[in-house]
Amino acid sequence: MPKPQALKADQVFRACDPDALGFDTTDDLEDLDRIIGQDRAIEALRFGTGMRSHGYNLFVLGPNGIGKFEVVKHYLQDRATQEPVPGDYCYVHNFQHPNEPKLLALPGGQGEQLRKDLEQLVSELRTAIPATFESDEYQQRARELHQELNRRQQQSIREIQKEADEHDIALIQTPGGFTFAPKKDGEVMDPEEFHSLPQEERERVEKIVEKLQEKLQAAIQQMPKVRKDIQERVRKLNEEMAEFAVGHAIGEFKERYSESPAVLEHLDAIRQDVVENVDALGNQSDQSANAMEQLMSRYRANVLVDNSTQQGAPVVYEDLPTYQHLLGRVEHHVHQGALTTDFRLIKPGALHRANGGYLILDVRKLLMQPLAWEGLKRALLSRQVKIESLEQLYSMISTVSLQPQPVPLDVKVVLLGDRLLYYLLSAYDPDFLDLFKVQADFEEDLDRDEESQQLYARMIATMARREGVRPLEKTGVARVIEHGSRIVDDSERLTTHNRQIADLLSEANFWAGDAGSHVIDETHIQRAIDHQEYRASRIRERMDRAIQRETILIDTEGEATAQINGLSVMQLGNYAFGRPTRITATARLGRGHMVDIEREAKLGGSIHSKGVMILSNLLGARYAQDHPLSLNASIAFEQSYGMVDGDSASVAEFCVLLSALSDLPIRQSLACTGSLNQHGKVQAVGGVNEKIEGFFDVCSARGLTGEQGVLLPASNVPHLMLRPDVREAVAAGRFHIYPLNTVDEALEMLTGREAGERGDEGQFPEGSVNRLVDDRLQELSRLQRWESRPERGSNGKSETDNGNDE
């Protein structure tokens, strides 16, 4: 088997040639007018925004920092300018059902005009109505009606008085009313004189008075009817005058809103209400002035959605998507110690403002707000926005509130979130996929080729101008492109995480200013990268210091049996670094039990346990096909006190286990990483750059000998984008990186012996690693069979042994 060849310097890093970019500074480049690397997401956006069928809202997937919001907002704004301006919505008083404000839908821009017109109407009514009732015409006609009332009342009394005079009876008005008294010679008789009259005369007078009293009573009973008749005529006069006062102003508005039947209907309702409340409106007392103002407030309009200044369809982003911020609210104010409200205190939500256009929401923020998600779904399912008070909905307060008429909803909702939330909602919310049928999945990287590098350079130039930083020299752009590959750990790909690139440019701009440079070159970019790592590297430096002081035991020279240097990656926030880990193994006679100490200590994850089981099966399939695997083995990550997961140590674990079985020492100058399958093939793992650099830092601190290096899967070679100091050591032959395809290649590199393959007779070559392991396992199998024989007697012989040799 050919020995793996160490990688060359150009294989561990893909450089970007500044001269091939074709410019000197980013000032020479035009802004990038399209989004690169997101063709799938853009096509999904185009489809989702174009589909007007119900339920075709969008969910934009991707990690934070990839630029989802900027891309979506820019795309929607461009599209929205080509779409019509949606209409306005106003709430007005409902004269039939005051607790249910009436919704008026108007063409875009007319809502604010209606509000101004109604304000003008109120202003005119406030002066026109009192002026009308103060006019000479009204005063004259009202006076005539009152005079008629007095005349008709007096006429009835005069007729009775005339009849009384004919019978010498006087009609006298007292504070208590009217009374009759007999007269003599034109003078009212006193009681003594009346009683001195003959009996017949007194009876005649009393009968006449009784008849007069009946007529007087009948006349008095007719007076309320007369008064009511006159009052009705006064009311009609008031209505006539009010109709005259309001009719002219409303007539002008009707001509203006002749194409809006709902507005015409509301104007008629205002006219009718003015006529019905003309007494209160025409009264000039202070108390009536307050009542008049309250009545007048009902004639105004509350513009819920005003699109008068809108160009195209609205694009709304709600940063705090609470229930009320989404669906609107009804506010209250305190009046005489009580909470009161009216239609003017109805406030819109984001769904109202985005109606007819697009609403962008962060799904994580949305789900964190109580009832907001359910409220949004209810609005989308019913296709209307119903403003409800949460307090009243859940009976938290008993204050009478409003129930505004719902607003018809025609909006395209775009949710922004990571993939996990999308899949969780898909699995656990039965309404989700019915409402959000389009997923726009953002790529985290893109192909790196000559064309994409040119586009990437233009993107960097555009970003630099947008961030207001210095122009970048071509060497600086080339270094950003190289770092874009390092971010995704792939020399053949470039990151699409715009936030990281923007942050890098801003920090490099600081260092360029610190150095007094007018442009940003590769040294400033590298300094920004180095400082990003330095600011986050306190824990890494502490661990490196512990290794150098041998508090954590790691050997980088010599050989040792059943001991190997594995490699792991630690992630702290957005900073990841590699570190070597000592892995040890033991093997003894047993019944094929493989002990994963990390799992037994509950410090191993499920993926790591899976890797241990795979290498256990590989061990049995390779060396124990025709006999039991008669060993007990254990594998441990030494001085590891945290959670261990992943299968990237499978190759190292297998090799250290074979070292324990074969008693062959392993080179400690090499570290190993790689996943293993059941056929001994080495598979790719993550974090190879960090792992290599972590072991390199330990070796470099102790002094590079030219023997140190790292074994990694050959399929990980395209992922290498190593630091400059590592590349220099590789180029000088002081540090080596070996690609592996099989575990046998790892065994040969680590032990210095041939791994060996089974021959035609089923045997491994003499002295090979596999032969030593196979011999040891067969020996353990024989010992296991011997120990499994029937129990031996007290004389040292088995109970069936007669002492004779067969």
PDB file of C-alpha atoms in Angstrom, residues 129-277:
ATOM      1  CA  ILE A 129     -76.137  76.379  13.525  1.00  0.00           C
ATOM      2  CA  PRO A 130     -75.993  79.047  16.263  1.00  0.00           C
ATOM      3  CA  ALA A 131     -76.041  81.754  13.605  1.00  0.00           C
ATOM      4  CA  THR A 132     -79.112  80.222  12.028  1.00  0.00           C
ATOM      5  CA  PHE A 133     -81.000  80.212  15.303  1.00  0.00           C
ATOM      6  CA  GLU A 134     -79.951  83.773  16.018  1.00  0.00           C
ATOM      7  CA  SER A 135     -81.165  85.018  12.643  1.00  0.00           C
ATOM      8  CA  ASP A 136     -84.095  87.505  12.422  1.00  0.00           C
ATOM      9  CA  GLU A 137     -86.101  85.089  10.321  1.00  0.00           C
ATOM     10  CA  TYR A 138     -85.906  82.334  12.924  1.00  0.00           C
ATOM     11  CA  GLN A 139     -86.556  84.706  15.820  1.00  0.00           C
ATOM     12  CA  GLN A 140     -89.594  86.167  14.031  1.00  0.00           C
ATOM     13  CA  ARG A 141     -91.097  82.784  13.173  1.00  0.00           C
ATOM     14  CA  ALA A 142     -90.436  81.419  16.652  1.00  0.00           C
ATOM     15  CA  ARG A 143     -92.010  84.539  18.196  1.00  0.00           C
ATOM     16  CA  GLU A 144     -95.057  84.168  16.047  1.00  0.00           C
ATOM     17  CA  LEU A 145     -95.476  80.577  17.197  1.00  0.00           C
ATOM     18  CA  HIS A 146     -95.213  81.582  20.843  1.00  0.00           C
ATOM     19  CA  GLN A 147     -97.662  84.436  20.267  1.00  0.00           C
ATOM     20  CA  GLU A 148    -100.065  82.021  18.626  1.00  0.00           C
ATOM     21  CA  LEU A 149     -99.805  79.768  21.658  1.00  0.00           C
ATOM     22  CA  ASN A 150    -100.588  82.647  23.995  1.00  0.00           C
ATOM     23  CA  ARG A 151    -103.418  83.856  21.764  1.00  0.00           C
ATOM     24  CA  ARG A 152    -105.074  80.474  21.609  1.00  0.00           C
ATOM     25  CA  GLN A 153    -104.806  80.036  25.379  1.00  0.00           C
ATOM     26  CA  GLN A 154    -106.175  83.532  26.067  1.00  0.00           C
ATOM     27  CA  GLN A 155    -108.980  83.099  23.517  1.00  0.00           C
ATOM     28  CA  SER A 156    -110.346  80.121  25.431  1.00  0.00           C
ATOM     29  CA  ILE A 157    -110.247  82.046  28.718  1.00  0.00           C
ATOM     30  CA  ARG A 158    -111.899  85.132  27.190  1.00  0.00           C
ATOM     31  CA  GLU A 159    -114.813  83.134  25.857  1.00  0.00           C
ATOM     32  CA  ILE A 160    -115.490  81.683  29.296  1.00  0.00           C
ATOM     33  CA  GLN A 161    -115.077  85.057  30.927  1.00  0.00           C
ATOM     34  CA  LYS A 162    -117.570  86.632  28.476  1.00  0.00           C
ATOM     35  CA  GLU A 163    -120.138  83.978  29.293  1.00  0.00           C
ATOM     36  CA  ALA A 164    -119.520  84.532  33.014  1.00  0.00           C
ATOM     37  CA  ASP A 165    -120.016  88.283  32.636  1.00  0.00           C
ATOM     38  CA  GLU A 166    -123.369  87.662  31.037  1.00  0.00           C
ATOM     39  CA  HIS A 167    -124.465  85.916  34.240  1.00  0.00           C
ATOM     40  CA  ASP A 168    -122.818  88.475  36.578  1.00  0.00           C
ATOM     41  CA  ILE A 169    -120.081  85.996  37.422  1.00  0.00           C
ATOM     42  CA  ALA A 170    -116.448  87.140  37.707  1.00  0.00           C
ATOM     43  CA  LEU A 171    -113.499  84.968  36.501  1.00  0.00           C
ATOM     44  CA  ILE A 172    -110.662  85.592  38.911  1.00  0.00           C
ATOM     45  CA  GLN A 173    -107.043  84.350  38.397  1.00  0.00           C
ATOM     46  CA  THR A 174    -105.242  83.423  41.604  1.00  0.00           C
ATOM     47  CA  PRO A 175    -101.831  81.903  42.348  1.00  0.00           C
ATOM     48  CA  GLY A 176    -103.594  78.585  42.621  1.00  0.00           C
ATOM     49  CA  GLY A 177    -105.412  78.907  39.297  1.00  0.00           C
ATOM     50  CA  PHE A 178    -108.794  80.274  38.169  1.00  0.00           C
ATOM     51  CA  THR A 179    -111.961  80.679  40.308  1.00  0.00           C
ATOM     52  CA  PHE A 180    -115.459  82.094  39.848  1.00  0.00           C
ATOM     53  CA  ALA A 181    -117.279  84.609  42.110  1.00  0.00           C
ATOM     54  CA  PRO A 182    -120.760  86.263  41.814  1.00  0.00           C
ATOM     55  CA  LYS A 183    -120.965  90.004  41.113  1.00  0.00           C
ATOM     56  CA  LYS A 184    -123.405  92.684  42.052  1.00  0.00           C
ATOM     57  CA  ASP A 185    -123.413  96.064  40.464  1.00  0.00           C
ATOM     58  CA  GLY A 186    -120.082  95.112  38.792  1.00  0.00           C
ATOM     59  CA  GLU A 187    -118.394  94.303  42.063  1.00  0.00           C
ATOM     60  CA  VAL A 188    -117.498  90.892  43.429  1.00  0.00           C
ATOM     61  CA  MET A 189    -119.777  89.953  46.279  1.00  0.00           C
ATOM     62  CA  ASP A 190    -118.190  89.008  49.591  1.00  0.00           C
ATOM     63  CA  PRO A 191    -119.196  85.649  51.117  1.00  0.00           C
ATOM     64  CA  GLU A 192    -121.532  87.146  53.738  1.00  0.00           C
ATOM     65  CA  GLU A 193    -123.409  89.078  51.120  1.00  0.00           C
ATOM     66  CA  PHE A 194    -123.687  85.972  48.909  1.00  0.00           C
ATOM     67  CA  HIS A 195    -125.051  83.895  51.796  1.00  0.00           C
ATOM     68  CA  SER A 196    -127.659  86.579  52.489  1.00  0.00           C
ATOM     69  CA  LEU A 197    -129.192  86.015  49.058  1.00  0.00           C
ATOM     70  CA  PRO A 198    -132.338  83.961  48.767  1.00  0.00           C
ATOM     71  CA  GLN A 199    -131.958  80.225  48.475  1.00  0.00           C
ATOM     72  CA  GLU A 200    -133.192  80.092  44.934  1.00  0.00           C
ATOM     73  CA  GLU A 201    -130.774  82.821  43.834  1.00  0.00           C
ATOM     74  CA  ARG A 202    -127.844  81.082  45.445  1.00  0.00           C
ATOM     75  CA  GLU A 203    -128.737  77.770  43.767  1.00  0.00           C
ATOM     76  CA  ARG A 204    -129.045  79.528  40.378  1.00  0.00           C
ATOM     77  CA  VAL A 205    -125.609  81.110  40.774  1.00  0.00           C
ATOM     78  CA  GLU A 206    -124.035  77.858  41.924  1.00  0.00           C
ATOM     79  CA  LYS A 207    -125.429  75.985  38.878  1.00  0.00           C
ATOM     80  CA  ILE A 208    -124.055  78.665  36.546  1.00  0.00           C
ATOM     81  CA  VAL A 209    -120.617  78.518  38.267  1.00  0.00           C
ATOM     82  CA  GLU A 210    -120.612  74.720  38.017  1.00  0.00           C
ATOM     83  CA  LYS A 211    -121.235  74.885  34.254  1.00  0.00           C
ATOM     84  CA  LEU A 212    -118.548  77.545  33.847  1.00  0.00           C
ATOM     85  CA  GLN A 213    -116.071  75.467  35.816  1.00  0.00           C
ATOM     86  CA  GLU A 214    -116.722  72.497  33.532  1.00  0.00           C
ATOM     87  CA  LYS A 215    -116.086  74.665  30.491  1.00  0.00           C
ATOM     88  CA  LEU A 216    -112.979  76.133  32.153  1.00  0.00           C
ATOM     89  CA  GLN A 217    -111.698  72.657  32.961  1.00  0.00           C
ATOM     90  CA  ALA A 218    -112.240  71.566  29.382  1.00  0.00           C
ATOM     91  CA  ALA A 219    -110.403  74.655  28.115  1.00  0.00           C
ATOM     92  CA  ILE A 220    -107.481  74.041  30.486  1.00  0.00           C
ATOM     93  CA  GLN A 221    -107.280  70.416  29.395  1.00  0.00           C
ATOM     94  CA  GLN A 222    -106.988  71.572  25.801  1.00  0.00           C
ATOM     95  CA  MET A 223    -104.033  73.853  26.592  1.00  0.00           C
ATOM     96  CA  PRO A 224    -101.336  71.010  26.668  1.00  0.00           C
ATOM     97  CA  LYS A 225    -102.536  69.854  23.285  1.00  0.00           C
ATOM     98  CA  VAL A 226    -102.266  73.363  21.974  1.00  0.00           C
ATOM     99  CA  ARG A 227     -98.845  73.711  23.567  1.00  0.00           C
ATOM    100  CA  LYS A 228     -97.745  70.357  22.094  1.00  0.00           C
ATOM    101  CA  ASP A 229     -98.967  71.403  18.695  1.00  0.00           C
ATOM    102  CA  ILE A 230     -97.038  74.626  18.905  1.00  0.00           C
ATOM    103  CA  GLN A 231     -93.933  72.789  20.177  1.00  0.00           C
ATOM    104  CA  GLU A 232     -94.149  70.366  17.250  1.00  0.00           C
ATOM    105  CA  ARG A 233     -94.332  73.307  14.909  1.00  0.00           C
ATOM    106  CA  VAL A 234     -91.333  74.845  16.705  1.00  0.00           C
ATOM    107  CA  ARG A 235     -89.469  71.514  16.324  1.00  0.00           C
ATOM    108  CA  LYS A 236     -90.222  71.414  12.644  1.00  0.00           C
ATOM    109  CA  LEU A 237     -89.077  74.993  12.401  1.00  0.00           C
ATOM    110  CA  ASN A 238     -85.807  74.045  14.136  1.00  0.00           C
ATOM    111  CA  GLU A 239     -85.363  71.078  11.847  1.00  0.00           C
ATOM    112  CA  GLU A 240     -86.085  73.239   8.856  1.00  0.00           C
ATOM    113  CA  MET A 241     -83.505  75.761   9.961  1.00  0.00           C
ATOM    114  CA  ALA A 242     -80.993  73.010  10.818  1.00  0.00           C
ATOM    115  CA  GLU A 243     -81.594  71.383   7.452  1.00  0.00           C
ATOM    116  CA  PHE A 244     -80.935  74.728   5.875  1.00  0.00           C
ATOM    117  CA  ALA A 245     -77.739  75.189   7.930  1.00  0.00           C
ATOM    118  CA  VAL A 246     -76.240  71.767   7.236  1.00  0.00           C
ATOM    119  CA  GLY A 247     -77.738  71.010   3.845  1.00  0.00           C
ATOM    120  CA  HIS A 248     -75.591  73.394   1.836  1.00  0.00           C
ATOM    121  CA  ALA A 249     -72.253  72.197   3.330  1.00  0.00           C
ATOM    122  CA  ILE A 250     -73.136  68.523   3.046  1.00  0.00           C
ATOM    123  CA  GLY A 251     -74.371  69.061  -0.484  1.00  0.00           C
ATOM    124  CA  GLU A 252     -70.909  70.218  -1.552  1.00  0.00           C
ATOM    125  CA  PHE A 253     -69.279  67.138   0.024  1.00  0.00           C
ATOM    126  CA  LYS A 254     -71.756  64.827  -1.669  1.00  0.00           C
ATOM    127  CA  GLU A 255     -70.659  66.082  -5.035  1.00  0.00           C
ATOM    128  CA  ARG A 256     -67.044  65.408  -4.119  1.00  0.00           C
ATOM    129  CA  TYR A 257     -67.741  61.843  -2.944  1.00  0.00           C
ATOM    130  CA  SER A 258     -70.408  60.947  -5.470  1.00  0.00           C
ATOM    131  CA  GLU A 259     -68.560  57.721  -6.354  1.00  0.00           C
ATOM    132  CA  SER A 260     -68.354  56.522  -2.739  1.00  0.00           C
ATOM    133  CA  PRO A 261     -71.798  55.249  -1.674  1.00  0.00           C
ATOM    134  CA  ALA A 262     -70.574  54.512   1.858  1.00  0.00           C
ATOM    135  CA  VAL A 263     -69.444  58.117   2.310  1.00  0.00           C
ATOM    136  CA  LEU A 264     -72.741  59.443   0.932  1.00  0.00           C
ATOM    137  CA  GLU A 265     -74.619  57.215   3.346  1.00  0.00           C
ATOM    138  CA  HIS A 266     -72.516  58.502   6.236  1.00  0.00           C
ATOM    139  CA  LEU A 267     -73.102  62.137   5.204  1.00  0.00           C
ATOM    140  CA  ASP A 268     -76.854  61.496   5.205  1.00  0.00           C
ATOM    141  CA  ALA A 269     -76.497  59.975   8.666  1.00  0.00           C
ATOM    142  CA  ILE A 270     -74.660  63.114   9.848  1.00  0.00           C
ATOM    143  CA  ARG A 271     -77.399  65.325   8.398  1.00  0.00           C
ATOM    144  CA  GLN A 272     -80.084  63.288  10.102  1.00  0.00           C
ATOM    145  CA  ASP A 273     -78.224  63.355  13.422  1.00  0.00           C
ATOM    146  CA  VAL A 274     -77.798  67.143  13.218  1.00  0.00           C
ATOM    147  CA  VAL A 275     -81.516  67.547  12.661  1.00  0.00           C
ATOM    148  CA  GLU A 276     -82.392  65.159  15.477  1.00  0.00           C
ATOM    149  CA  ASN A 277     -80.065  66.899  17.937  1.00  0.00           C
TER     150      ASN A 277
END
